[in-house]
Every structure is written in C-alpha cells, then in structure tokens.
Coordinates of N, CA, C and O in Angstrom, one line a residue:
M3 N 19.6 1.6 -0.4 CA 18.7 0.7 0.3 C 18.9 -0.7 -0.2 O 19.2 -1.0 -1.2
T4 N 18.9 -1.5 1.1 CA 18.7 -2.9 0.6 C 17.3 -3.4 0.3 O 16.2 -2.8 0.9
A5 N 17.2 -4.0 -0.7 CA 15.9 -4.6 -1.3 C 15.0 -5.4 -0.2 O 15.7 -6.2 0.8
P6 N 13.9 -5.6 -0.3 CA 13.2 -5.8 0.8 C 13.4 -7.5 0.7 O 13.4 -8.1 -0.5
S7 N 13.3 -8.3 1.8 CA 13.2 -9.9 1.6 C 11.8 -10.4 1.0 O 10.9 -10.4 1.3
T8 N 12.3 -11.0 -0.1 CA 11.0 -11.5 -1.1 C 11.4 -12.9 -1.2 O 10.4 -13.4 -2.1
Y9 N 12.2 -13.4 -0.6 CA 12.3 -14.9 -0.9 C 11.3 -15.8 -0.8 O 10.5 -15.6 0.4
G10 N 10.8 -16.6 -1.5 CA 9.7 -17.4 -1.5 C 8.2 -16.9 -1.6 O 7.3 -17.5 -1.4
L11 N 8.3 -15.5 -1.9 CA 7.2 -14.8 -2.1 C 6.5 -14.8 -3.5 O 7.4 -14.8 -4.5
S12 N 5.3 -14.9 -3.9 CA 4.6 -14.7 -5.3 C 4.7 -13.5 -5.7 O 5.3 -12.3 -5.2
T13 N 4.7 -13.4 -7.2 CA 4.8 -12.3 -7.8 C 4.1 -11.1 -7.4 O 4.4 -9.7 -7.3
Q14 N 2.9 -11.4 -7.1 CA 1.7 -10.4 -6.6 C 2.1 -9.7 -5.4 O 2.2 -8.6 -4.8
A15 N 2.8 -10.6 -4.1 CA 3.1 -10.3 -2.9 C 4.6 -9.3 -3.1 O 4.5 -8.3 -2.3
R16 N 5.4 -9.9 -4.0 CA 6.5 -9.0 -4.0 C 6.3 -7.6 -4.9 O 6.8 -6.6 -4.4
N17 N 5.4 -7.7 -5.7 CA 5.0 -6.3 -6.3 C 4.4 -5.2 -5.1 O 4.3 -4.2 -5.3
L18 N 3.3 -5.9 -4.4 CA 2.9 -5.0 -3.3 C 3.9 -4.4 -2.2 O 4.1 -3.3 -1.9
Q19 N 5.1 -5.3 -2.1 CA 6.2 -5.0 -1.4 C 6.8 -3.8 -1.9 O 7.2 -2.8 -1.2
W20 N 7.1 -3.9 -3.0 CA 7.8 -2.9 -4.2 C 6.9 -1.8 -3.9 O 7.4 -0.6 -3.8
L21 N 5.6 -1.8 -4.1 CA 4.7 -0.4 -4.3 C 4.9 0.3 -2.8 O 4.9 1.4 -2.9
L22 N 4.7 -0.3 -1.7 CA 4.9 -0.1 -0.3 C 6.2 0.4 -0.1 O 6.3 1.9 0.2
T23 N 7.3 0.1 -0.4 CA 8.5 0.8 -0.4 C 8.8 1.9 -1.3 O 9.3 2.9 -0.8
D24 N 8.2 1.8 -2.7 CA 8.0 3.1 -3.4 C 7.2 4.2 -2.6 O 7.8 5.3 -2.6
L25 N 6.1 4.0 -2.1 CA 5.4 5.0 -1.3 C 6.3 5.8 -0.3 O 6.4 7.1 -0.4
V26 N 7.0 5.0 0.5 CA 7.8 5.4 1.6 C 9.0 6.4 0.9 O 9.3 7.3 1.6
E27 N 9.6 5.8 -0.1 CA 11.2 6.6 -0.7 C 10.6 7.7 -1.4 O 11.4 8.6 -1.5
E28 N 9.6 7.7 -2.1 CA 9.0 8.8 -3.0 C 8.4 9.9 -2.7 O 8.3 10.9 -3.3
V29 N 7.6 9.6 -1.5 CA 6.8 11.1 -1.1 C 7.5 11.4 0.4 O 7.5 10.9 0.9
P30 N 7.8 12.8 0.1 CA 8.5 13.4 1.3 C 7.4 13.6 2.4 O 6.3 13.7 2.4
G31 N 7.8 13.3 3.4 CA 7.2 13.4 4.8 C 6.7 12.2 5.3 O 6.3 12.1 6.4
V32 N 6.7 11.0 4.4 CA 6.2 10.0 4.9 C 7.1 9.2 6.1 O 8.1 8.9 5.4
N33 N 6.5 9.0 7.2 CA 7.5 8.2 8.1 C 7.5 6.5 8.3 O 8.3 6.0 8.0
S34 N 6.0 6.2 8.1 CA 5.9 4.7 8.0 C 4.6 4.5 7.2 O 3.7 5.2 7.3
V35 N 4.3 3.2 6.9 CA 3.2 2.8 6.2 C 2.9 1.3 6.4 O 3.6 0.5 6.6
A36 N 1.6 1.2 6.6 CA 1.2 -0.1 6.9 C 0.0 -0.5 6.1 O -0.9 0.4 6.2
V37 N -0.2 -1.9 5.8 CA -1.5 -2.2 5.2 C -2.2 -3.3 6.1 O -1.2 -4.3 6.5
V38 N -3.1 -3.1 6.6 CA -3.9 -4.0 7.4 C -5.2 -4.7 6.9 O -5.7 -3.9 6.3
S39 N -5.3 -6.0 7.2 CA -6.4 -6.8 6.6 C -7.6 -6.4 7.5 O -7.9 -5.5 8.4
S40 N -8.9 -6.5 6.6 CA -10.1 -6.0 7.2 C -10.3 -6.8 8.9 O -11.2 -6.2 9.5
D41 N -9.7 -7.6 9.3 CA -9.9 -8.2 10.4 C -8.5 -7.7 11.1 O -8.5 -8.3 12.4
G42 N -7.8 -6.8 10.9 CA -7.0 -5.9 11.7 C -5.6 -6.5 11.8 O -4.8 -6.2 12.4
L43 N -5.3 -7.2 10.9 CA -4.0 -8.0 11.0 C -2.9 -7.4 10.1 O -3.4 -7.1 9.2
L44 N -1.6 -7.0 10.4 CA -0.8 -6.4 9.6 C -0.5 -7.4 8.6 O 0.3 -8.3 8.5
L45 N -0.5 -6.8 7.3 CA -0.4 -7.5 6.0 C 1.1 -7.1 5.3 O 2.0 -8.0 4.8
L46 N 1.5 -5.6 5.4 CA 2.5 -5.3 4.8 C 3.1 -4.1 5.7 O 2.4 -3.4 6.4
S47 N 4.5 -3.7 5.8 CA 5.0 -2.8 6.7 C 6.4 -2.1 6.1 O 6.7 -3.0 5.5
S48 N 6.3 -0.7 6.6 CA 7.6 0.0 5.9 C 8.7 -0.3 7.1 O 9.8 0.1 6.9
D49 N 8.4 -0.9 8.3 CA 9.2 -1.2 9.1 C 10.4 -2.2 9.0 O 9.7 -3.3 8.5
P50 N 11.5 -1.7 8.8 CA 12.3 -3.1 8.4 C 12.5 -4.2 9.4 O 12.5 -5.2 8.9
G51 N 11.8 -4.2 10.6 CA 11.7 -5.3 11.6 C 10.5 -6.2 11.1 O 10.2 -6.9 11.9
A52 N 9.7 -5.7 10.2 CA 8.4 -6.4 9.8 C 8.5 -6.7 8.2 O 7.4 -6.7 7.8
G53 N 9.6 -7.1 7.7 CA 9.1 -7.4 6.6 C 9.8 -6.7 5.3 O 10.0 -7.1 4.0
T54 N 10.0 -5.6 5.6 CA 10.4 -4.7 4.4 C 11.4 -3.5 4.9 O 12.0 -3.5 6.2
T55 N 12.3 -2.7 4.2 CA 13.5 -1.9 4.4 C 12.8 -0.9 4.0 O 11.9 -0.2 3.3
E56 N 13.7 0.2 4.9 CA 13.3 1.7 4.5 C 14.8 2.3 4.4 O 15.8 1.8 5.0
P57 N 14.8 3.5 4.3 CA 16.2 4.3 4.1 C 16.8 4.5 5.6 O 16.1 4.7 6.6
A58 N 17.8 4.2 5.9 CA 18.6 3.9 7.2 C 18.7 5.6 7.4 O 18.9 5.8 8.7
D59 N 18.8 6.6 6.7 CA 18.7 8.1 7.2 C 17.7 8.8 7.3 O 17.5 9.9 7.9
R60 N 16.7 7.8 7.4 CA 15.3 8.6 7.8 C 15.0 7.9 9.0 O 14.2 6.6 9.0
P61 N 15.0 8.4 10.2 CA 14.7 7.9 11.8 C 13.1 7.7 11.5 O 12.2 8.1 11.4
R62 N 12.9 6.4 12.4 CA 11.3 6.1 12.6 C 10.8 6.1 14.0 O 11.8 5.7 14.8
P63 N 9.8 6.4 14.1 CA 9.5 6.5 15.9 C 9.2 4.9 16.0 O 8.9 4.0 15.2
R64 N 9.8 4.6 17.6 CA 9.5 3.2 17.7 C 8.7 3.2 18.9 O 8.9 3.9 19.9
G65 N 7.6 2.4 19.1 CA 6.6 2.3 19.9 C 7.1 1.0 20.6 O 8.0 0.3 20.4
P66 N 6.4 0.6 21.5 CA 6.6 -0.6 22.6 C 6.7 -1.9 21.8 O 7.5 -2.8 22.1
R67 N 5.9 -1.9 20.6 CA 6.1 -2.8 19.7 C 6.9 -2.9 18.6 O 6.5 -3.6 17.4
G68 N 7.2 -1.9 18.3 CA 7.7 -1.3 16.8 C 6.6 -0.2 16.2 O 5.4 -0.4 16.4
A69 N 7.1 0.5 15.4 CA 6.2 1.3 14.8 C 5.1 0.6 13.7 O 4.1 1.2 13.8
S70 N 5.5 -0.2 13.1 CA 4.7 -1.1 12.4 C 3.2 -1.6 13.1 O 2.3 -1.5 12.7
A71 N 3.7 -2.2 14.1 CA 2.4 -2.8 15.1 C 1.4 -1.8 15.7 O 0.5 -1.6 15.7
D72 N 2.2 -0.4 15.9 CA 1.6 0.7 16.4 C 0.8 1.2 15.2 O -0.6 1.5 15.5
L73 N 1.4 1.6 14.4 CA 0.5 2.1 13.2 C -0.8 1.0 12.8 O -1.8 1.5 12.3
A74 N -0.6 -0.3 12.7 CA -1.3 -1.3 12.2 C -2.7 -1.1 13.3 O -3.7 -1.0 12.7
T75 N -2.4 -0.9 14.6 CA -3.2 -0.9 15.5 C -4.3 0.3 15.4 O -5.4 0.5 15.5
I76 N -3.5 1.8 15.1 CA -4.0 2.7 15.0 C -5.1 2.8 13.6 O -6.0 3.2 13.7
V77 N -4.3 2.0 12.6 CA -5.3 2.3 11.3 C -6.3 1.3 11.5 O -7.7 1.7 11.2
S78 N -6.3 0.2 12.2 CA -7.6 -0.7 12.2 C -8.6 -0.1 13.1 O -9.7 -0.2 12.9
G79 N -8.0 0.6 14.0 CA -9.1 1.1 15.1 C -9.7 2.4 14.3 O -10.9 2.7 14.5
L80 N -8.9 3.3 13.9 CA -9.6 4.3 13.0 C -10.6 3.7 11.8 O -11.6 4.4 11.7
G81 N -10.2 2.6 11.1 CA -11.2 2.2 10.1 C -12.3 1.8 10.9 O -13.4 1.9 10.2
S82 N -12.3 0.8 12.0 CA -13.4 0.6 12.6 C -14.3 1.8 13.2 O -15.6 1.7 12.8
L83 N -13.7 2.7 13.7 CA -14.6 3.8 14.2 C -15.2 4.6 13.0 O -16.3 4.8 13.2
T84 N -14.3 5.0 12.0 CA -15.0 5.8 11.2 C -16.2 4.8 10.2 O -17.1 5.5 9.6
T85 N -15.9 3.6 10.0 CA -17.0 2.7 9.4 C -18.0 2.8 10.3 O -19.4 2.9 9.6
G86 N -18.1 2.6 11.6 CA -19.3 2.8 12.3 C -20.0 4.1 12.4 O -20.9 3.9 12.4
A87 N -19.2 5.0 12.6 CA -19.8 6.6 12.2 C -20.4 6.7 11.1 O -21.7 7.3 10.8
A88 N -19.8 6.1 9.7 CA -20.6 6.1 8.4 C -22.0 5.5 8.6 O -22.8 6.0 8.1
A89 N -21.9 4.3 9.2 CA -23.2 3.4 9.2 C -24.2 4.1 10.1 O -25.5 4.2 9.5
L90 N -23.7 4.8 11.3 CA -24.6 5.6 12.0 C -25.4 6.7 11.2 O -26.5 7.1 11.7
M91 N -24.4 7.2 10.3 CA -25.0 8.4 9.9 C -25.5 8.0 8.5 O -25.8 9.2 7.7
D92 N -25.7 7.0 8.3 CA -26.1 6.6 6.8 C -25.4 7.2 5.7 O -26.0 7.9 4.6
S93 N -23.8 7.2 5.7 CA -23.1 7.9 4.8 C -22.6 7.1 3.6 O -21.7 7.6 2.9
G94 N -22.7 5.8 3.8 CA -22.0 4.8 3.1 C -20.8 4.6 3.3 O -20.5 4.7 4.4
S95 N -20.0 4.3 2.3 CA -18.6 3.7 2.8 C -17.4 4.7 3.3 O -17.5 5.8 2.5
V96 N -16.8 4.6 3.7 CA -15.6 5.6 4.1 C -14.4 5.4 3.3 O -13.9 4.1 2.9
K97 N -14.1 6.6 2.5 CA -12.9 6.4 1.4 C -11.6 6.5 2.0 O -10.7 5.9 1.8
Q98 N -11.6 7.9 3.0 CA -10.2 8.2 3.6 C -10.5 8.9 4.9 O -11.6 9.5 5.2
T99 N -9.6 8.7 5.6 CA -9.6 9.2 7.2 C -8.3 10.1 7.3 O -7.4 9.5 6.9
M100 N -8.3 11.2 7.7 CA -7.3 11.9 7.9 C -7.3 12.5 9.4 O -8.1 13.1 9.9
V101 N -6.0 12.4 10.3 CA -6.0 12.9 11.5 C -4.7 13.8 11.7 O -3.8 13.4 11.5
A102 N -4.8 15.5 11.7 CA -3.7 16.1 11.7 C -3.5 16.2 13.4 O -4.4 16.7 14.1
M103 N -2.1 16.0 13.7 CA -1.8 16.4 15.0 C -0.7 17.4 15.0 O -0.2 17.7 14.2
E104 N -0.4 17.9 16.1 CA 0.7 18.8 16.5 C 1.9 18.2 15.7 O 2.8 19.1 15.0
N105 N 2.3 17.2 16.0 CA 3.8 16.6 15.4 C 3.4 15.6 14.2 O 4.5 14.7 14.3
G106 N 2.4 15.3 13.7 CA 2.3 14.5 12.8 C 0.9 14.5 12.1 O -0.1 15.0 12.5
S107 N 1.0 13.4 11.1 CA -0.4 13.3 10.6 C -0.8 11.7 10.1 O 0.4 11.2 10.0
V108 N -2.0 11.4 10.4 CA -2.1 9.7 10.2 C -3.4 9.8 9.2 O -4.2 10.4 9.4
F109 N -3.1 9.0 7.9 CA -4.1 8.9 6.8 C -4.5 7.6 6.5 O -3.5 6.6 7.3
V110 N -5.7 7.2 6.6 CA -6.5 6.0 6.5 C -6.9 5.8 5.3 O -8.2 6.6 5.2
M111 N -6.9 5.1 4.4 CA -7.7 4.8 2.9 C -8.0 3.3 2.9 O -7.2 2.4 3.3
A112 N -9.2 3.3 2.5 CA -9.8 1.9 2.1 C -9.2 1.1 1.0 O -9.3 2.1 0.0
I113 N -8.9 -0.1 0.9 CA -8.6 -0.8 0.0 C -9.8 -1.8 -0.5 O -10.5 -1.9 0.3
S114 N -10.0 -2.0 -1.7 CA -11.1 -2.6 -2.2 C -11.6 -3.8 -1.3 O -12.9 -4.0 -1.5
D115 N -10.6 -4.6 -1.0 CA -11.1 -5.8 -0.5 C -11.3 -5.7 1.2 O -11.5 -6.6 1.9
G116 N -11.2 -4.3 1.6 CA -11.8 -4.0 3.3 C -10.4 -4.0 3.9 O -10.5 -3.8 5.1
S117 N -9.3 -4.2 3.1 CA -8.0 -3.8 3.7 C -7.8 -2.5 3.7 O -8.6 -1.7 3.2
L118 N -6.8 -1.8 4.7 CA -6.7 -0.5 4.8 C -5.4 0.0 4.8 O -4.4 -0.8 5.1
L119 N -4.9 1.2 4.1 CA -3.8 1.5 3.9 C -3.5 2.7 5.0 O -4.6 3.8 5.1
G120 N -2.6 2.6 5.9 CA -2.5 3.6 6.6 C -0.8 4.3 6.5 O 0.3 3.4 6.2
V121 N -1.1 5.4 6.8 CA 0.4 6.4 6.5 C 0.6 7.3 7.5 O -0.5 7.8 8.1
H122 N 1.7 7.1 8.3 CA 2.1 8.3 9.4 C 3.0 9.2 8.5 O 4.0 8.9 8.2
A123 N 2.6 10.5 8.8 CA 3.5 11.4 8.1 C 3.7 12.6 9.1 O 3.4 12.9 10.1
T124 N 5.1 13.2 8.6 CA 5.5 14.7 9.3 C 4.3 15.8 9.4 O 3.5 15.7 8.4
P125 N 4.4 16.6 10.3 CA 3.4 17.5 10.2 C 3.5 18.7 9.3 O 2.5 19.2 8.7
D126 N 4.6 18.6 8.6 CA 4.7 19.6 7.4 C 4.9 18.8 5.9 O 4.8 19.4 5.0
C127 N 4.2 17.8 5.9 CA 4.2 17.0 4.8 C 2.9 17.7 3.8 O 2.1 18.5 4.4
D128 N 3.1 17.5 2.7 CA 2.0 18.3 1.7 C 0.8 16.8 1.7 O 0.9 15.9 1.0
M129 N -0.2 17.3 2.5 CA -1.4 16.2 2.5 C -1.9 15.9 1.3 O -2.3 14.7 1.2
S130 N -2.3 16.8 0.3 CA -2.5 16.4 -1.1 C -1.8 15.2 -1.8 O -2.4 14.5 -2.4
V131 N -0.7 15.4 -1.5 CA 0.4 14.5 -2.4 C 0.5 13.4 -1.5 O 0.4 12.1 -2.2
V132 N 0.6 13.3 -0.2 CA 0.5 11.9 0.4 C -0.9 11.3 -0.2 O -0.9 10.1 -0.5
A133 N -2.0 12.0 0.2 CA -3.5 11.4 -0.4 C -3.2 11.0 -1.8 O -3.9 10.1 -2.3
Y134 N -2.7 11.6 -2.7 CA -2.5 11.0 -4.0 C -1.6 9.9 -4.3 O -2.3 8.9 -5.0
H135 N -0.6 9.7 -3.5 CA 0.3 8.5 -3.8 C -0.6 7.5 -3.1 O -0.7 6.4 -3.5
M136 N -1.2 7.8 -1.8 CA -2.2 6.6 -1.4 C -3.0 6.3 -2.2 O -3.4 4.7 -2.3
A137 N -3.7 7.0 -2.8 CA -4.9 6.5 -3.9 C -4.3 5.9 -5.1 O -4.9 4.9 -5.5
L138 N -3.0 6.1 -5.6 CA -2.2 5.3 -6.5 C -2.0 4.0 -5.9 O -2.2 3.0 -6.6
F139 N -1.6 3.9 -4.8 CA -1.3 2.6 -3.9 C -2.4 1.7 -4.2 O -2.5 0.3 -4.5
V140 N -3.6 2.1 -3.7 CA -4.9 1.7 -3.3 C -5.4 1.0 -4.8 O -5.6 0.3 -5.0
G141 N -5.4 2.0 -5.9 CA -5.6 1.7 -7.2 C -5.0 0.4 -7.8 O -5.5 -0.6 -8.5
R142 N -3.4 0.4 -7.2 CA -2.6 -0.7 -8.0 C -3.0 -2.0 -7.0 O -2.7 -3.0 -7.5
A143 N -3.0 -1.7 -5.8 CA -3.0 -2.9 -4.9 C -4.7 -3.7 -4.9 O -4.4 -4.8 -4.3
G144 N -5.7 -2.7 -4.9 CA -6.8 -3.4 -4.8 C -7.2 -4.6 -5.2 O -7.7 -5.5 -4.7
H145 N -6.8 -4.9 -6.6 CA -7.0 -5.9 -7.3 C -6.2 -7.2 -7.1 O -6.5 -8.5 -7.2
V146 N -5.1 -6.8 -6.4 CA -4.0 -7.9 -6.2 C -4.0 -8.5 -4.9 O -3.7 -9.7 -4.7
L147 N -5.0 -8.0 -4.1 CA -4.9 -8.3 -2.5 C -6.1 -9.3 -2.7 O -7.1 -9.3 -2.1
T148 N -5.7 -10.5 -3.1 CA -6.8 -11.8 -3.3 C -6.4 -12.5 -1.8 O -5.7 -12.3 -1.0
P149 N -7.6 -13.5 -1.5 CA -7.3 -14.0 -0.2 C -6.3 -14.7 0.0 O -5.6 -14.9 0.9
E150 N -5.7 -15.3 -1.4 CA -4.5 -16.3 -1.3 C -3.2 -15.2 -0.9 O -2.3 -15.4 -0.1
V151 N -3.1 -14.0 -1.4 CA -2.0 -13.2 -1.4 C -2.1 -12.4 0.0 O -1.0 -12.5 0.7
R152 N -3.3 -12.1 0.7 CA -3.4 -11.9 2.0 C -2.8 -12.9 2.8 O -2.2 -12.6 3.8
S153 N -3.2 -14.1 2.8 CA -2.8 -15.0 3.5 C -1.2 -15.3 3.4 O -0.6 -15.5 4.5
E154 N -0.6 -15.3 2.2 CA 0.7 -15.2 2.1 C 1.5 -14.2 2.8 O 2.6 -14.5 3.2
L155 N 1.2 -12.8 2.5 CA 1.3 -11.6 3.4 C 1.5 -11.9 5.0 O 2.3 -11.4 5.6
R156 N 0.3 -12.5 5.6 CA 0.2 -12.7 6.8 C 0.9 -13.7 7.3 O 1.6 -13.4 8.2
Q157 N 1.3 -14.6 6.6 CA 2.2 -15.5 7.1 C 3.6 -15.1 7.1 O 4.6 -15.3 7.6
S158 N 3.8 -14.3 6.0 CA 5.5 -13.8 5.8 C 5.4 -12.8 7.1 O 6.8 -13.0 7.6
M159 N 4.5 -12.1 7.5 CA 4.7 -11.3 8.5 C 4.8 -11.9 9.9 O 5.9 -11.3 10.7
E160 N 4.2 -13.1 10.1 CA 4.5 -13.6 11.1 C 5.9 -14.6 11.3 O 6.1 -14.8 12.5
N161 N 6.3 -14.8 10.2 CA 7.6 -15.3 10.2 C 8.8 -14.6 10.2 O 9.9 -15.0 10.4
T162 N 8.4 -13.4 10.3 CA 9.6 -12.2 10.2 C 10.1 -12.3 11.8 O 9.4 -11.9 12.5
P163 N 11.6 -12.2 11.8 CA 12.0 -12.3 13.3 C 11.7 -10.8 13.8 O 11.6 -9.7 13.1

C-alpha cells in the first residue's frame, strides 16, 4: 500500500489519516470511511481520490462524485436526522446509528467535537467489530480534532485533485 499524502500536514492531521487508514485496512468488511465536520464537510476519507489511499485489491463503490463524497453526504444526513429525532424524543445525544441494508451497512458515530465518523461495510461484516473499531477511532481522534486541525483537513481535501 502506498502511504497517504501527508506533505505539509501537521502531526495531528497525519495521525488522523493514519488512524483512518488503519481502520480500513484492519477491520474486515469495511468498504469506505469518511470523517465529516459538524457542518457536513468532508474532512478525511478512505477514497484514494480524496487524500488517502486504500488497498488496490479492495474494490470500492463509485458514485457520481466518488464514494467519499457520497458517504459524506449520507453520514451528514443521517447525523442530522438522528440528532433531530433524539431532540424530538428528549433522548439526549446520539452516540451511534446503524443502517443494515441487503447489500451493506452504514454506521455513523459521533465524535466529541460534533464531527461524525461514517463507515460503509459489507453485509457480512461483524457489526460488533466494526462498532468497536469505530469507538477506538473516536476515542483517539476526538481530542485531536481541534478547530485548527479541522480547518487544515478541510483545506487539504479541497486541494486534492
């Protein structure tokens, strides 16, 4: 695997990219991963066309704008919908959302700063393993996603060809 492009990024941003790459490579059944800011902008992605790389032997679904943009849109929408539902039901904050479909699953987990971690996985993935590794990512990334790092990651995504 080729290392993600980290030229010019801070140590915190490089560490987040490493954590994301590790999540994709180490968890069986994970297709793609996206970290979305609280305002819905893509910060990190496992899509090689969006700032990180992934194993070449693992095909990724491609939407009209690429898997990362599509996953970011879905994650942002699910996050907004579930947050509204939790408020309507006076149930506190949303910790995790999971949607199981015939041909895959989507997981969304809140990160402490209001950002969201989204994972698209295969239908036969072990959901508890995916959720566990997502929780590890959130625990490690939550304190690192400062406004400065979010801005740096957002700018890095905008500058990716």
